[in-house]
Coordinates of C-alpha atoms in Angstrom, one line a residue:
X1400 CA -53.9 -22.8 61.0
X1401 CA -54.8 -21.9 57.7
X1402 CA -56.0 -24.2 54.8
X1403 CA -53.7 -25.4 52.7
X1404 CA -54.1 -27.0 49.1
X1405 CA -53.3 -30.4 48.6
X1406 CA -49.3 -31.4 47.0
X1407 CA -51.0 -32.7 44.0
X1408 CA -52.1 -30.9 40.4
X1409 CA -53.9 -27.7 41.5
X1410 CA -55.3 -27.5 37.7
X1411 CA -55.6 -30.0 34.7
X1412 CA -55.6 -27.4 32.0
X1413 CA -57.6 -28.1 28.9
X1414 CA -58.2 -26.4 25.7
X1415 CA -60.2 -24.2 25.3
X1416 CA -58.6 -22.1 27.9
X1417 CA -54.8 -22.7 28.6
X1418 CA -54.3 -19.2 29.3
X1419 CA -56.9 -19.0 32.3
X1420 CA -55.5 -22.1 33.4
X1421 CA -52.2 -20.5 33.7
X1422 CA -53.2 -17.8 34.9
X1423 CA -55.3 -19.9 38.0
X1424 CA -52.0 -22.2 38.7
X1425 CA -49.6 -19.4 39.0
X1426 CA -52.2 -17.6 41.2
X1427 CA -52.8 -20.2 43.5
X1428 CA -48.6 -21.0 43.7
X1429 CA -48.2 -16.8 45.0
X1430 CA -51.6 -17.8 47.2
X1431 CA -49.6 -20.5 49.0
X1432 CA -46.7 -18.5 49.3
X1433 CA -48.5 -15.7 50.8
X1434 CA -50.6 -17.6 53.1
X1435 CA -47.8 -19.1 54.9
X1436 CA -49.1 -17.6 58.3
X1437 CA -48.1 -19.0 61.9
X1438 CA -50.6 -21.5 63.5
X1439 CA -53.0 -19.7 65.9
X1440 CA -51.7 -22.4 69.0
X1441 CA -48.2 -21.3 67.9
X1442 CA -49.5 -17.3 68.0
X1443 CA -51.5 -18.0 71.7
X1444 CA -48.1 -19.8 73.6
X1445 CA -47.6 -18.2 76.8
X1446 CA -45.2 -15.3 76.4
X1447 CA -45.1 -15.1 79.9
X1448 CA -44.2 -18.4 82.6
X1449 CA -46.8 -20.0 83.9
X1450 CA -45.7 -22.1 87.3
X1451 CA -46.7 -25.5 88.0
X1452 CA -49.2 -24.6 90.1
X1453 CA -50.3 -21.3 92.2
X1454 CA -49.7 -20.2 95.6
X1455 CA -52.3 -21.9 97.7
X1456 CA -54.8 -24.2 97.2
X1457 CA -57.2 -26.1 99.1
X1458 CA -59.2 -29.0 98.7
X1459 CA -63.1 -28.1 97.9
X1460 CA -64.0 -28.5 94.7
X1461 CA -64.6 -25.2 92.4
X1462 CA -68.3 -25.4 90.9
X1463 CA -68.6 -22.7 88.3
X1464 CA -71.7 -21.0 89.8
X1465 CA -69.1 -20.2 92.5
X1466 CA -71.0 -18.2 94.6
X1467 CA -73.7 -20.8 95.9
X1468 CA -70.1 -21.7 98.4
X1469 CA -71.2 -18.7 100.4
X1470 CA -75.0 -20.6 101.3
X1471 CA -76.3 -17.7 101.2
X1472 CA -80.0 -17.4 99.8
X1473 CA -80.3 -13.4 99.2
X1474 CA -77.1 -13.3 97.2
X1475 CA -78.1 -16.6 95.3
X1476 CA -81.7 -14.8 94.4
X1477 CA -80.3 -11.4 93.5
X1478 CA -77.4 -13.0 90.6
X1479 CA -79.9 -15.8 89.5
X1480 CA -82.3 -12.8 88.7
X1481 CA -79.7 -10.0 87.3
X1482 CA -78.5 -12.7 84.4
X1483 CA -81.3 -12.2 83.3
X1484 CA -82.3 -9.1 83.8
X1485 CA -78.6 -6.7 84.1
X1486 CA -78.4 -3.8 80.9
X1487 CA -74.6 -5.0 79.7
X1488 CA -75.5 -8.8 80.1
X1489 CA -78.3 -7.9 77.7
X1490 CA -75.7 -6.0 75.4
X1491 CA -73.9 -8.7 75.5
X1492 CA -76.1 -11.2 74.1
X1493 CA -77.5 -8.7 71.5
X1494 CA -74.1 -9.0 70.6
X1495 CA -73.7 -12.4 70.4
X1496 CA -76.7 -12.7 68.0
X1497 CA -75.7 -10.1 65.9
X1498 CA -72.5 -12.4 64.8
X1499 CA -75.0 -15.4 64.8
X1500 CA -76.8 -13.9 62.0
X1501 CA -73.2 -12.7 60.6
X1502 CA -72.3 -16.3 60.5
X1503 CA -75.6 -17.1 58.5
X1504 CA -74.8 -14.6 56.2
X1505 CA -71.2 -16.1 55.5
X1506 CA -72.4 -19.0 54.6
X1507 CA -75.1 -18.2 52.5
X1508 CA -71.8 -17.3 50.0
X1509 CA -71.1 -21.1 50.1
X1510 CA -74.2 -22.0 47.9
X1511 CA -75.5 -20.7 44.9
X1512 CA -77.9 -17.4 44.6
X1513 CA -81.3 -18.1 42.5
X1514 CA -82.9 -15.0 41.4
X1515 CA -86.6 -15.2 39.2
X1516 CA -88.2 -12.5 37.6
X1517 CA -91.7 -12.2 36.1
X1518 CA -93.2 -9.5 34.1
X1519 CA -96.4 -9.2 31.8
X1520 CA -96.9 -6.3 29.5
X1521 CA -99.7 -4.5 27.8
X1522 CA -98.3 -4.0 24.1
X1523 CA -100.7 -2.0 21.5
X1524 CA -100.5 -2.3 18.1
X1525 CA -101.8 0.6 16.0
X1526 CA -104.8 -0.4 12.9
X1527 CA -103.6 -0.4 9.4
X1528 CA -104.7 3.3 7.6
X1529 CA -103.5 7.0 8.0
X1530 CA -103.3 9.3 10.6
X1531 CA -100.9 11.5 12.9
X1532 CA -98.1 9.0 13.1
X1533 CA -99.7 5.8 12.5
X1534 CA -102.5 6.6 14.6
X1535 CA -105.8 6.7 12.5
X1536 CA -107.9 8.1 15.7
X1537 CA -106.6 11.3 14.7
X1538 CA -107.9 13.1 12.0
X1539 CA -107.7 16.2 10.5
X1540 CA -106.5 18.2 7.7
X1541 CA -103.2 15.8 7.8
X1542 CA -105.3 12.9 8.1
X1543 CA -107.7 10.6 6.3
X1544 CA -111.0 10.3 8.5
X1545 CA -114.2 12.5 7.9
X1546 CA -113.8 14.9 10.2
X1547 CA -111.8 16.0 13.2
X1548 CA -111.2 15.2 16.3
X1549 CA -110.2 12.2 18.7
X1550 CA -111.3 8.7 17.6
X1551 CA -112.2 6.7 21.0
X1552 CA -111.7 3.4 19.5
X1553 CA -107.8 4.1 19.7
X1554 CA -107.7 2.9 23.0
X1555 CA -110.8 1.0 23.6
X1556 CA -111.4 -1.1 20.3
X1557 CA -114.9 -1.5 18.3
X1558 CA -115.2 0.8 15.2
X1559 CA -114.9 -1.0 12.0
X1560 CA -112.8 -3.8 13.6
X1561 CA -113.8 -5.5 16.6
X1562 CA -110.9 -7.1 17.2
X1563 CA -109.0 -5.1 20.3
X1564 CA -105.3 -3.5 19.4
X1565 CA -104.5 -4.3 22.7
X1566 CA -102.5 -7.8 23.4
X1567 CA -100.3 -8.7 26.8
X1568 CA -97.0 -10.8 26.4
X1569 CA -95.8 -12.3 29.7
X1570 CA -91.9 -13.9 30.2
X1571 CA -90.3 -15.6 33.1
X1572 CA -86.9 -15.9 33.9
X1573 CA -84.5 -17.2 36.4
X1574 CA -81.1 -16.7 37.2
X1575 CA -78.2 -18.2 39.4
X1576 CA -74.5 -17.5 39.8
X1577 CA -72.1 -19.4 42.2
X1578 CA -68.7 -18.2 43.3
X1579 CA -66.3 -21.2 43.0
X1580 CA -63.7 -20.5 46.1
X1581 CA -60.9 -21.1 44.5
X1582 CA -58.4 -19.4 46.9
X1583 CA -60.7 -19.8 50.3
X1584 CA -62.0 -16.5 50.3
X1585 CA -65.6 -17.6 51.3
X1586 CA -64.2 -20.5 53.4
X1587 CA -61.8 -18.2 55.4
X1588 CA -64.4 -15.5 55.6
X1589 CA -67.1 -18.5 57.4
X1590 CA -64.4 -19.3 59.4
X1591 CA -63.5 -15.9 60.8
X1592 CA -66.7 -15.3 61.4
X1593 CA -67.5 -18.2 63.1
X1594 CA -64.5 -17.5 65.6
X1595 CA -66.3 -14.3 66.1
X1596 CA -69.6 -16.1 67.2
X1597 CA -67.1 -18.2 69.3
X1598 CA -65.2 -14.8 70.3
X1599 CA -69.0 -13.2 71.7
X1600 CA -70.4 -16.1 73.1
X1601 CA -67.1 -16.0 75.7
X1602 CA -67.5 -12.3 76.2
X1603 CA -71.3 -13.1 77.2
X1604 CA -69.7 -15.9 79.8
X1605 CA -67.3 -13.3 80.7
X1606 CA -69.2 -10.5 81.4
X1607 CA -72.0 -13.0 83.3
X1608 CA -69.1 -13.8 85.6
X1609 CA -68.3 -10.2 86.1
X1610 CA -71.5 -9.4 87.0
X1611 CA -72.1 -12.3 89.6
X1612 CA -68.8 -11.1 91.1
X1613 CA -69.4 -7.5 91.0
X1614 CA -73.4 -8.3 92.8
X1615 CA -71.6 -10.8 95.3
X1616 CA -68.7 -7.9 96.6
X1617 CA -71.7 -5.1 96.3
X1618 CA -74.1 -7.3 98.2
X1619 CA -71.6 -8.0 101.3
X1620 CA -70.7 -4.2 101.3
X1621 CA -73.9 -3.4 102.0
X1622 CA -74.5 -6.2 104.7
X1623 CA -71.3 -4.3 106.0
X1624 CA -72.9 -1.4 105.9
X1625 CA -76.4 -2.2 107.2
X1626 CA -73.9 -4.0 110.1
X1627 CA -71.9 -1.1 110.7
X1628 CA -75.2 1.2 111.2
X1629 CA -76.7 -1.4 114.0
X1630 CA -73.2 -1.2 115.3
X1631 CA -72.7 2.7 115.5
X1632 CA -76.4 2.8 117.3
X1633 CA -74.9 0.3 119.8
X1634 CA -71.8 2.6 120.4
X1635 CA -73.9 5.7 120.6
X1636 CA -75.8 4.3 122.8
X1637 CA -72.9 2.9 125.3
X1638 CA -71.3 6.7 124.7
X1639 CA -74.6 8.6 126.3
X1640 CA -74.8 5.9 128.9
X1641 CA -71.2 6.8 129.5
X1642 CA -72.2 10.7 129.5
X1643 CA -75.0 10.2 131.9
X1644 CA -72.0 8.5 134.3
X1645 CA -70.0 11.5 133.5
X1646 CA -72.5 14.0 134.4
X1647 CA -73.6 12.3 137.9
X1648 CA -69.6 12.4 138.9
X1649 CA -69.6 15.7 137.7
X1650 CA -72.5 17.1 140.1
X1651 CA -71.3 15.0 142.9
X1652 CA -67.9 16.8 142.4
X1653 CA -66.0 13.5 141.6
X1654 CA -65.4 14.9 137.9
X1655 CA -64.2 17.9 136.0
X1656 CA -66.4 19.9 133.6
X1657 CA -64.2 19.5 130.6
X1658 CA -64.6 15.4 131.2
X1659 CA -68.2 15.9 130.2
X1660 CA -67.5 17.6 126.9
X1661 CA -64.8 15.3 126.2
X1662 CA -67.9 13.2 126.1
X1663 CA -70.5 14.9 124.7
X1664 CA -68.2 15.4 121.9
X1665 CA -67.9 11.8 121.6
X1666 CA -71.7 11.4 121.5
X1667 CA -71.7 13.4 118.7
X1668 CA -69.1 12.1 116.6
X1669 CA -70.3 8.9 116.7
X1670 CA -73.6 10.2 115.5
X1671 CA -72.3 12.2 112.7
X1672 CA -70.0 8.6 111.5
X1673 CA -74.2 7.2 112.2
X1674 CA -75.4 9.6 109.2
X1675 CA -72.4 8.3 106.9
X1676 CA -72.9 4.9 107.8
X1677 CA -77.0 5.2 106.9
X1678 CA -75.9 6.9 103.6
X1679 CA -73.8 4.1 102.2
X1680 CA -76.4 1.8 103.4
X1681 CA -78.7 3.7 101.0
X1682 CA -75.9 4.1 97.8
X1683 CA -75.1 0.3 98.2
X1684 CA -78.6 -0.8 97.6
X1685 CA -79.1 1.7 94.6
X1686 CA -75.5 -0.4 93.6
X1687 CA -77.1 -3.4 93.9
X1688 CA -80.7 -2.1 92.3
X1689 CA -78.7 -1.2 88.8
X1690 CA -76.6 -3.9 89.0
X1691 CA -79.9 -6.3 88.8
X1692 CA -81.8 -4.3 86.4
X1693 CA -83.8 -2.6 89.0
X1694 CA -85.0 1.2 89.8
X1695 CA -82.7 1.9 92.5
X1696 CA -85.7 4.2 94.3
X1697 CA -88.1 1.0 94.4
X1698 CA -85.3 -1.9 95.3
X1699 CA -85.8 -3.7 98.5
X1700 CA -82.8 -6.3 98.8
X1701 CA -83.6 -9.6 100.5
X1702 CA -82.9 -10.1 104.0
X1703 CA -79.0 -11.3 104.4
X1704 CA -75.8 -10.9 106.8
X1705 CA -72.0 -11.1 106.5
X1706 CA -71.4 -14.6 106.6
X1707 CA -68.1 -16.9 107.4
X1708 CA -65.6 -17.1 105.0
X1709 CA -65.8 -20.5 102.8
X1710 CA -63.2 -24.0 102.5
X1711 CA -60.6 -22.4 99.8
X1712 CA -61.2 -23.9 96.8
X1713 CA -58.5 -26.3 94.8
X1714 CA -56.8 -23.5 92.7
X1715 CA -56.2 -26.2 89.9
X1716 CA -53.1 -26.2 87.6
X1717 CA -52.3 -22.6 86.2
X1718 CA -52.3 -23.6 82.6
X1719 CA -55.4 -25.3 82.7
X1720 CA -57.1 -23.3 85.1
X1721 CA -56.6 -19.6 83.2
X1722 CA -57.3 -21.1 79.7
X1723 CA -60.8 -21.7 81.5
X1724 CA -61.6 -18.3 81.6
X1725 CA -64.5 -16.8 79.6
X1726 CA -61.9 -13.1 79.1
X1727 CA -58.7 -15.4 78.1
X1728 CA -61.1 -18.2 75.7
X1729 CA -62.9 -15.0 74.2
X1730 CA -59.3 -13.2 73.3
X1731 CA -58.2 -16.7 71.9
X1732 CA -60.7 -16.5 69.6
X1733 CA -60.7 -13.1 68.7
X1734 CA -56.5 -14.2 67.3
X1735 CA -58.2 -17.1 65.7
X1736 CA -60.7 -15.1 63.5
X1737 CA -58.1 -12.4 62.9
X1738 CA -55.5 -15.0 61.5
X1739 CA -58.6 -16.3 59.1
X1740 CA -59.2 -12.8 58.2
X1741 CA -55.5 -12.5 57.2
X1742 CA -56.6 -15.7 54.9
X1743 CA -59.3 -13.7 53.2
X1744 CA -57.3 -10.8 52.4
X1745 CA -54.9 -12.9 50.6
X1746 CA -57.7 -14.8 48.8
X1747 CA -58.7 -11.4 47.6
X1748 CA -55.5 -10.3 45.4
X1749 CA -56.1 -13.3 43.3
X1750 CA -58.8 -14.4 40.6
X1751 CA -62.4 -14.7 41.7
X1752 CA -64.2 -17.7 39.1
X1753 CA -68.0 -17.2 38.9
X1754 CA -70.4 -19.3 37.1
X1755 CA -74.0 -18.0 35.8
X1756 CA -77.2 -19.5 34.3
X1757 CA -79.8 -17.6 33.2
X1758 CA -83.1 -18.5 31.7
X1759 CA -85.8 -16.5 29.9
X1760 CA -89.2 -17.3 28.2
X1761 CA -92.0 -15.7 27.0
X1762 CA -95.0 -16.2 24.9
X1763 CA -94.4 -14.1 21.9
X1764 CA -95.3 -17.0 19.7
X1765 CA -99.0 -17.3 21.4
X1766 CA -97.4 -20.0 23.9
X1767 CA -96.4 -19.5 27.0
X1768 CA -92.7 -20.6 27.2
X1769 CA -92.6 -21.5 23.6
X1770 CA -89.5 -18.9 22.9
X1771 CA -86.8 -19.5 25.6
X1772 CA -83.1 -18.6 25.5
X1773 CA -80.5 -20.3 28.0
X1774 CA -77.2 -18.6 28.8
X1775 CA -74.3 -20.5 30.2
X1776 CA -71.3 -18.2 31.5
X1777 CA -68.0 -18.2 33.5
X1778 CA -66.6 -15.6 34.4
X1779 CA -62.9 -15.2 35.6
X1780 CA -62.1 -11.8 37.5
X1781 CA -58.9 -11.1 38.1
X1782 CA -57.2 -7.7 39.6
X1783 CA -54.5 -6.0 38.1
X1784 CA -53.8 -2.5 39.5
X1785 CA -55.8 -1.3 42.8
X1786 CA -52.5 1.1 43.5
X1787 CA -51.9 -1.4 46.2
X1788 CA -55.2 -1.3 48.1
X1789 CA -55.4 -5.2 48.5
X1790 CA -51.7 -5.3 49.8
X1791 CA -52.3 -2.9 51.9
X1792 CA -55.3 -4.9 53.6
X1793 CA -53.3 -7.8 53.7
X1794 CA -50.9 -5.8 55.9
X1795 CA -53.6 -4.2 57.8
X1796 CA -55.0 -7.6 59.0
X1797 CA -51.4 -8.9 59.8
X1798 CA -51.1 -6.3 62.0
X1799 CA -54.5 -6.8 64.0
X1800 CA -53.3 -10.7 64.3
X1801 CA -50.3 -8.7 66.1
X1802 CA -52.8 -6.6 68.4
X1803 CA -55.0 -9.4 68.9
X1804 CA -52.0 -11.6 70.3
X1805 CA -50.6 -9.2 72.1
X1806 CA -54.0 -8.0 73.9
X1807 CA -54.2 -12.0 74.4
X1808 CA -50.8 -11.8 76.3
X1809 CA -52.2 -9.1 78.4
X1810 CA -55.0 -10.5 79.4
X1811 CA -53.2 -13.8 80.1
X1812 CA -50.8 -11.8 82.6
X1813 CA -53.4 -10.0 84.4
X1814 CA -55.2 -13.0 85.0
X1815 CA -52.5 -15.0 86.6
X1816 CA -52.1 -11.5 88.4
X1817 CA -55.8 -12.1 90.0
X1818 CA -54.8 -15.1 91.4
X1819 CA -52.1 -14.6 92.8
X1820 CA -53.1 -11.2 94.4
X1821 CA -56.6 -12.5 95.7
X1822 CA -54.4 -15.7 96.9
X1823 CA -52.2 -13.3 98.6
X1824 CA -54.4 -11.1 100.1
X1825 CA -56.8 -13.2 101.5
X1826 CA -54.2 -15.4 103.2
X1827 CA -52.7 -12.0 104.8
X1828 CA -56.5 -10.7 105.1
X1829 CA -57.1 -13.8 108.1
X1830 CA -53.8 -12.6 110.0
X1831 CA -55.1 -9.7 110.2
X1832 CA -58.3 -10.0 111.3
X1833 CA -56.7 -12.7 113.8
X1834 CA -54.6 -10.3 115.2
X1835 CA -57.1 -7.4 115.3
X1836 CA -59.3 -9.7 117.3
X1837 CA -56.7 -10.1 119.6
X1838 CA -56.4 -6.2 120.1
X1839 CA -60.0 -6.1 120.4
X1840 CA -59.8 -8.7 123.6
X1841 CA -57.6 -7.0 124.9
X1842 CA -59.3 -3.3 124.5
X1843 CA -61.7 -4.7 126.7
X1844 CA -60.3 -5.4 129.2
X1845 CA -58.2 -2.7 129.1
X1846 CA -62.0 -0.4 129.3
X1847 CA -63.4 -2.6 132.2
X1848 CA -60.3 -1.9 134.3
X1849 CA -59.7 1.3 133.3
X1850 CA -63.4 2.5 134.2
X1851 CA -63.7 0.7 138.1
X1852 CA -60.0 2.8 138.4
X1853 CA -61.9 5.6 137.5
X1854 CA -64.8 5.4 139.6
X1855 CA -62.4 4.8 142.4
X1856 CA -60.6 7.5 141.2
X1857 CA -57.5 6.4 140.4
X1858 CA -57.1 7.4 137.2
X1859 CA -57.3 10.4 134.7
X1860 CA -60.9 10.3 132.8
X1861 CA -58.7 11.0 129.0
X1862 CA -57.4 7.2 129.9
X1863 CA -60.6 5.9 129.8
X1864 CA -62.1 8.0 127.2
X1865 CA -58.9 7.0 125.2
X1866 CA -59.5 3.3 125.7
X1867 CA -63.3 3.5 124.8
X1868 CA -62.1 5.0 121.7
X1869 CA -59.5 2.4 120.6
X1870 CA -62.3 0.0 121.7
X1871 CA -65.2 1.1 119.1
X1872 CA -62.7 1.7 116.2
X1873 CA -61.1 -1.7 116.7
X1874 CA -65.2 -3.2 116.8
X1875 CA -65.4 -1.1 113.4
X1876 CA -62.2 -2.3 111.6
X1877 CA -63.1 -5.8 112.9
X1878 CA -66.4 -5.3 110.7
X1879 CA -65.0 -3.7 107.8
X1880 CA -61.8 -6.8 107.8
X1881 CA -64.8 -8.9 107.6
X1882 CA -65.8 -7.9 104.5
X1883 CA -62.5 -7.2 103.0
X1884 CA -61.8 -10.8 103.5
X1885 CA -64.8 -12.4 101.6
X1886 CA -64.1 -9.5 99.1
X1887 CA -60.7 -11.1 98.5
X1888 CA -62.5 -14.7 98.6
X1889 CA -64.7 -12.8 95.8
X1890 CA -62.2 -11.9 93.2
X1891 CA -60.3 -15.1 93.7
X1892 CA -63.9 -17.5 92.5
X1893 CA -63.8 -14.5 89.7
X1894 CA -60.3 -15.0 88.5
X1895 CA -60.6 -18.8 88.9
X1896 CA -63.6 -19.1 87.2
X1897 CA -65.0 -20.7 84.3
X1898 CA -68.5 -20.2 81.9
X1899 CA -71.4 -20.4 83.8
X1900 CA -72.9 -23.8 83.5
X1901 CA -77.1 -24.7 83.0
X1902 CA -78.5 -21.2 84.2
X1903 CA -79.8 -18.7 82.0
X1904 CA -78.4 -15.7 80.5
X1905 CA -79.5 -12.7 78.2
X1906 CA -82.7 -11.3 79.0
X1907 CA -85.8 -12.5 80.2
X1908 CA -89.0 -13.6 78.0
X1909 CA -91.5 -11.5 77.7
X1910 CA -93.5 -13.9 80.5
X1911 CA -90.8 -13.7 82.9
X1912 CA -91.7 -12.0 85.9
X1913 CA -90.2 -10.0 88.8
X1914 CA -89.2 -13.7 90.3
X1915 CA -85.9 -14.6 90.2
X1916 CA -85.8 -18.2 89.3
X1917 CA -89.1 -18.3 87.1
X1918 CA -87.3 -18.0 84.0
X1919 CA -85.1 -20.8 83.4
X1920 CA -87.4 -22.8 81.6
X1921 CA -87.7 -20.0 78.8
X1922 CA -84.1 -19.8 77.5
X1923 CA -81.3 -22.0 77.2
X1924 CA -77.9 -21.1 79.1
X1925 CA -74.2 -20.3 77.2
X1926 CA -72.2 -23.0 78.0
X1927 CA -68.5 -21.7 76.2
X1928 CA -67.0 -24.3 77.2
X1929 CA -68.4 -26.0 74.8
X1930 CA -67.6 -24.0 71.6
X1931 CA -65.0 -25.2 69.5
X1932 CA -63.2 -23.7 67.1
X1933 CA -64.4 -24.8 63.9

């Protein structure tokens, strides 16, 4: 909410300056009646409902470096070291200490400026006599010396006088002026811009977060991947046994010639899906190589496997889970310093009181100091016709309060969105894989008895071929499933998450080395959860 004056006096006015008095009280009544904005808690209620509590939940605790749940070692090593290490984290906390030194800056306007100055100076004073302009060095037929020329002794003394025409005078002075914030202009103004450090040290959290979930789904696609490859040899390798079978029935007369093409042809499509699977293997590590800060030509990921799907996590209370979130606290905050700037704006269509001092000295009278002057001033600045360029900014800023709130909506929507989708889909994600698991049983079996009924010849060789088939694709959607599931697991610790807690983030010290976890000790970890609103 924005400051207001207390109910008592605003001004005691006092001659010498009833008018300016006046003039301030009237000012500060239209300030009050112009400031009358809506609280930012009032501006940030829900404009959507937000249920008592989600979907599902379960009963493990949700720690905010969510990805240690998966016990995985390679994954933990790869997001410790891209925090520190990832391009847009780094942007991110350039960011953030750009509106640090904003916020230094705004405050300096709280305190009085100080300004000295010091000067000496050379002054000459011209001999008593004739001569070109008061100059008796020069002679000639204007002048009164004995004969022409330039007299030396102009600029270096001796001659008749041996006192030098030269003398120096030095001054000092010092200056200082103070803006008395009559209407909250420089308060508002710190204020804004403090929600703006507030505003960037959420979107650091935020896009910290983003990155550990964007490492943790690239880092099980490519354990898919390196899976799938292992798992496509495999296949290849039952298919030629099968062709060799194929070909030994064939020259014993048991099998037709287009049964060993049939399978031939299956040898070779499941080397072709072999090359596909090795490329992705390849473009998922260069994923994961940019993602970490990393060449993606000289990245070697660490050793690692799809693992089992973790206890769901207690999904919390809705209300109090999403207002958690680095994205939702950082567009909070971003309403918060737009409502101050609507403060400033205001401030700005009314008088602006500055006070001066100024001091000067110099030694004109042979002591240094010994002839000072001291100026005392107010001044009292007040606009009167801008052809409505400060209404017009007040308007301007009212309107990105609207934009602000309303992108605070949005992002308050999508979020309960990610939950509930990631909730959703991973709970239909297991019945899947639990039925496609049964299919795969049964393709088994359905192969072993389909082949011994071949061999005895009692059936057609496309029956078993076709069974085969259904066999390795159900093996590869069973793989792929897998993934998909802790995918979903993935974006539900992203949307449920909070700021990342006692790890570093922003990039790594000039000492820091190639290690992942060397660099803690160097820099201290955003904790946003901590920030408050001042």
């Amino acid at each position: 909410m924005l400051p207001a004056l207390p109910g008592r006096t605003l001004l005691r006015c006092s001659a010498p300056g009833p008018v300016i008095c006046r003039l301030l009280a009237g000012a500060a009544l239209l300030w009050l009646a112009g400031c009358a904005t809506r609280p930012v808690d009032a501006l940030t209620a829900p404009a959507v409902h937000l249920p008592d509590k989600f979907a599902f939940s379960g009963g493990q605790p949700l720690d905010n470096a969510w990805w240690q749940a998966f016990d995985d070692p390679g994954l933990n090593q790869l997001i410790d070291y891209a925090l520190t290490h990832n391009f847009t984290v780094a942007a991110a906390f350039a960011r953030l200490e750009q509106a640090k030194a904003t916020v230094k800056q705004s405050r300096a306007g709280l305190f009085p400026t100080l300004t000295g100055t010091a000067s000496e100076t050379a002054i000459r004073r011209s001999r008593s006599g004739g001569g070109f302009g008061g100059f008796s060095g020069f002679t000639g037929t204007g002048g009164s010396g004995s004969g022409g020329g330039f007299d030396p002794s102009l600029l270096f003394g001796g001659g008749q006088d041996d006192r030098s025409p030269w003398s120096t005078q030095e001054s000092l002075g010092l200056s200082a002026s103070y803006e008395v914030d009559l209407f909250g202009r420089v308060r508002n103004g710190l204020k804004a811009d403090r929600l703006s450090l507030d505003a960037q040290k959420a979107a650091l959290q935020s896009a910290a977060v983003t990155l550990a979930g964007n490492i943790a789904s690239q880092w099980y696609q490519y354990q898919q991947n390196v899976a799938r490859v292992a798992l496509l040899k495999n296949q290849i390798e039952t298919n030629k046994n099968v062709l060799e079978l194929t070909t030994f029935s064939f020259n014993n007369g048991q099998a037709a010639a287009a049964d060993v093409l049939r399978q031939r042809r299956t040898v070779a499509s499941s080397q072709a899906q072999l090359a596909q699977a090795q490329a992705q293997v390849q473009v998922a590590r260069h994923a994961l190589a940019v993602l970490a800060g990393r060449s993606s030509s000289a990245f070697d990921p660490p050793a690692g496997q799809l693992v089992d799907l973790p206890a769901l996590p207690a999904t919390g209370v809705p209300s109090t889970r999403l207002m958690q979130r680095p994205d939702v606290r950082q567009a909070y905050y971003t309403v918060a310093s737009s409502s101050a700037s609507v403060a400033v704006a205001i401030a700005d269509r009314f008088p602006q009181l500055s006070l001066s001092a100024n001091y000067s000295g110099d030694n004109s009278n042979s002591a240094l100091f010994s002839n000072w002057i001291l100026r005392l001033g107010a001044q009292l600045t007040q606009p009167i016709f801008d052809a409505g360029r400060r209404a017009a900014e007040v308007e301007r800023t009212k309107a990105v309060v609207d934009e602000n709130v309303a992108d605070y909506q949005q992002t308050l929507s999508e979020a309960l969105q990610e939950v509930d989708d990631a909730l959703i889909n991973e709970d239909r994600q297991q019945v899947y894989l639990k039925r496609l698991r049964e299919q795969l049983d049964i393709s088994e079996n359905v192969v072993a008895n389909l082949r011994l009924r071949y061999l005895r010849g009692a059936t057609d060789y496309l029956d078993v071929l076709d069974a085969l088939l259904t066999q390795q694709q159900l093996q590869l959607d069973l793989l792929t499933g897998r993934y998909q599931l802790l995918d979903y697991r993935i974006n539900l610790y992203r949307a449920l998450a909070g700021p990342i807690e006692n790890r570093p983030i922003g990039p790594a010290g000039d000492g820091d080395n190639d290690d992942t976890s060397d660099s803690a000790a160097a820099r201290t970890s955003t904790d946003a959860a901590s920030v408050s609103a001042s």
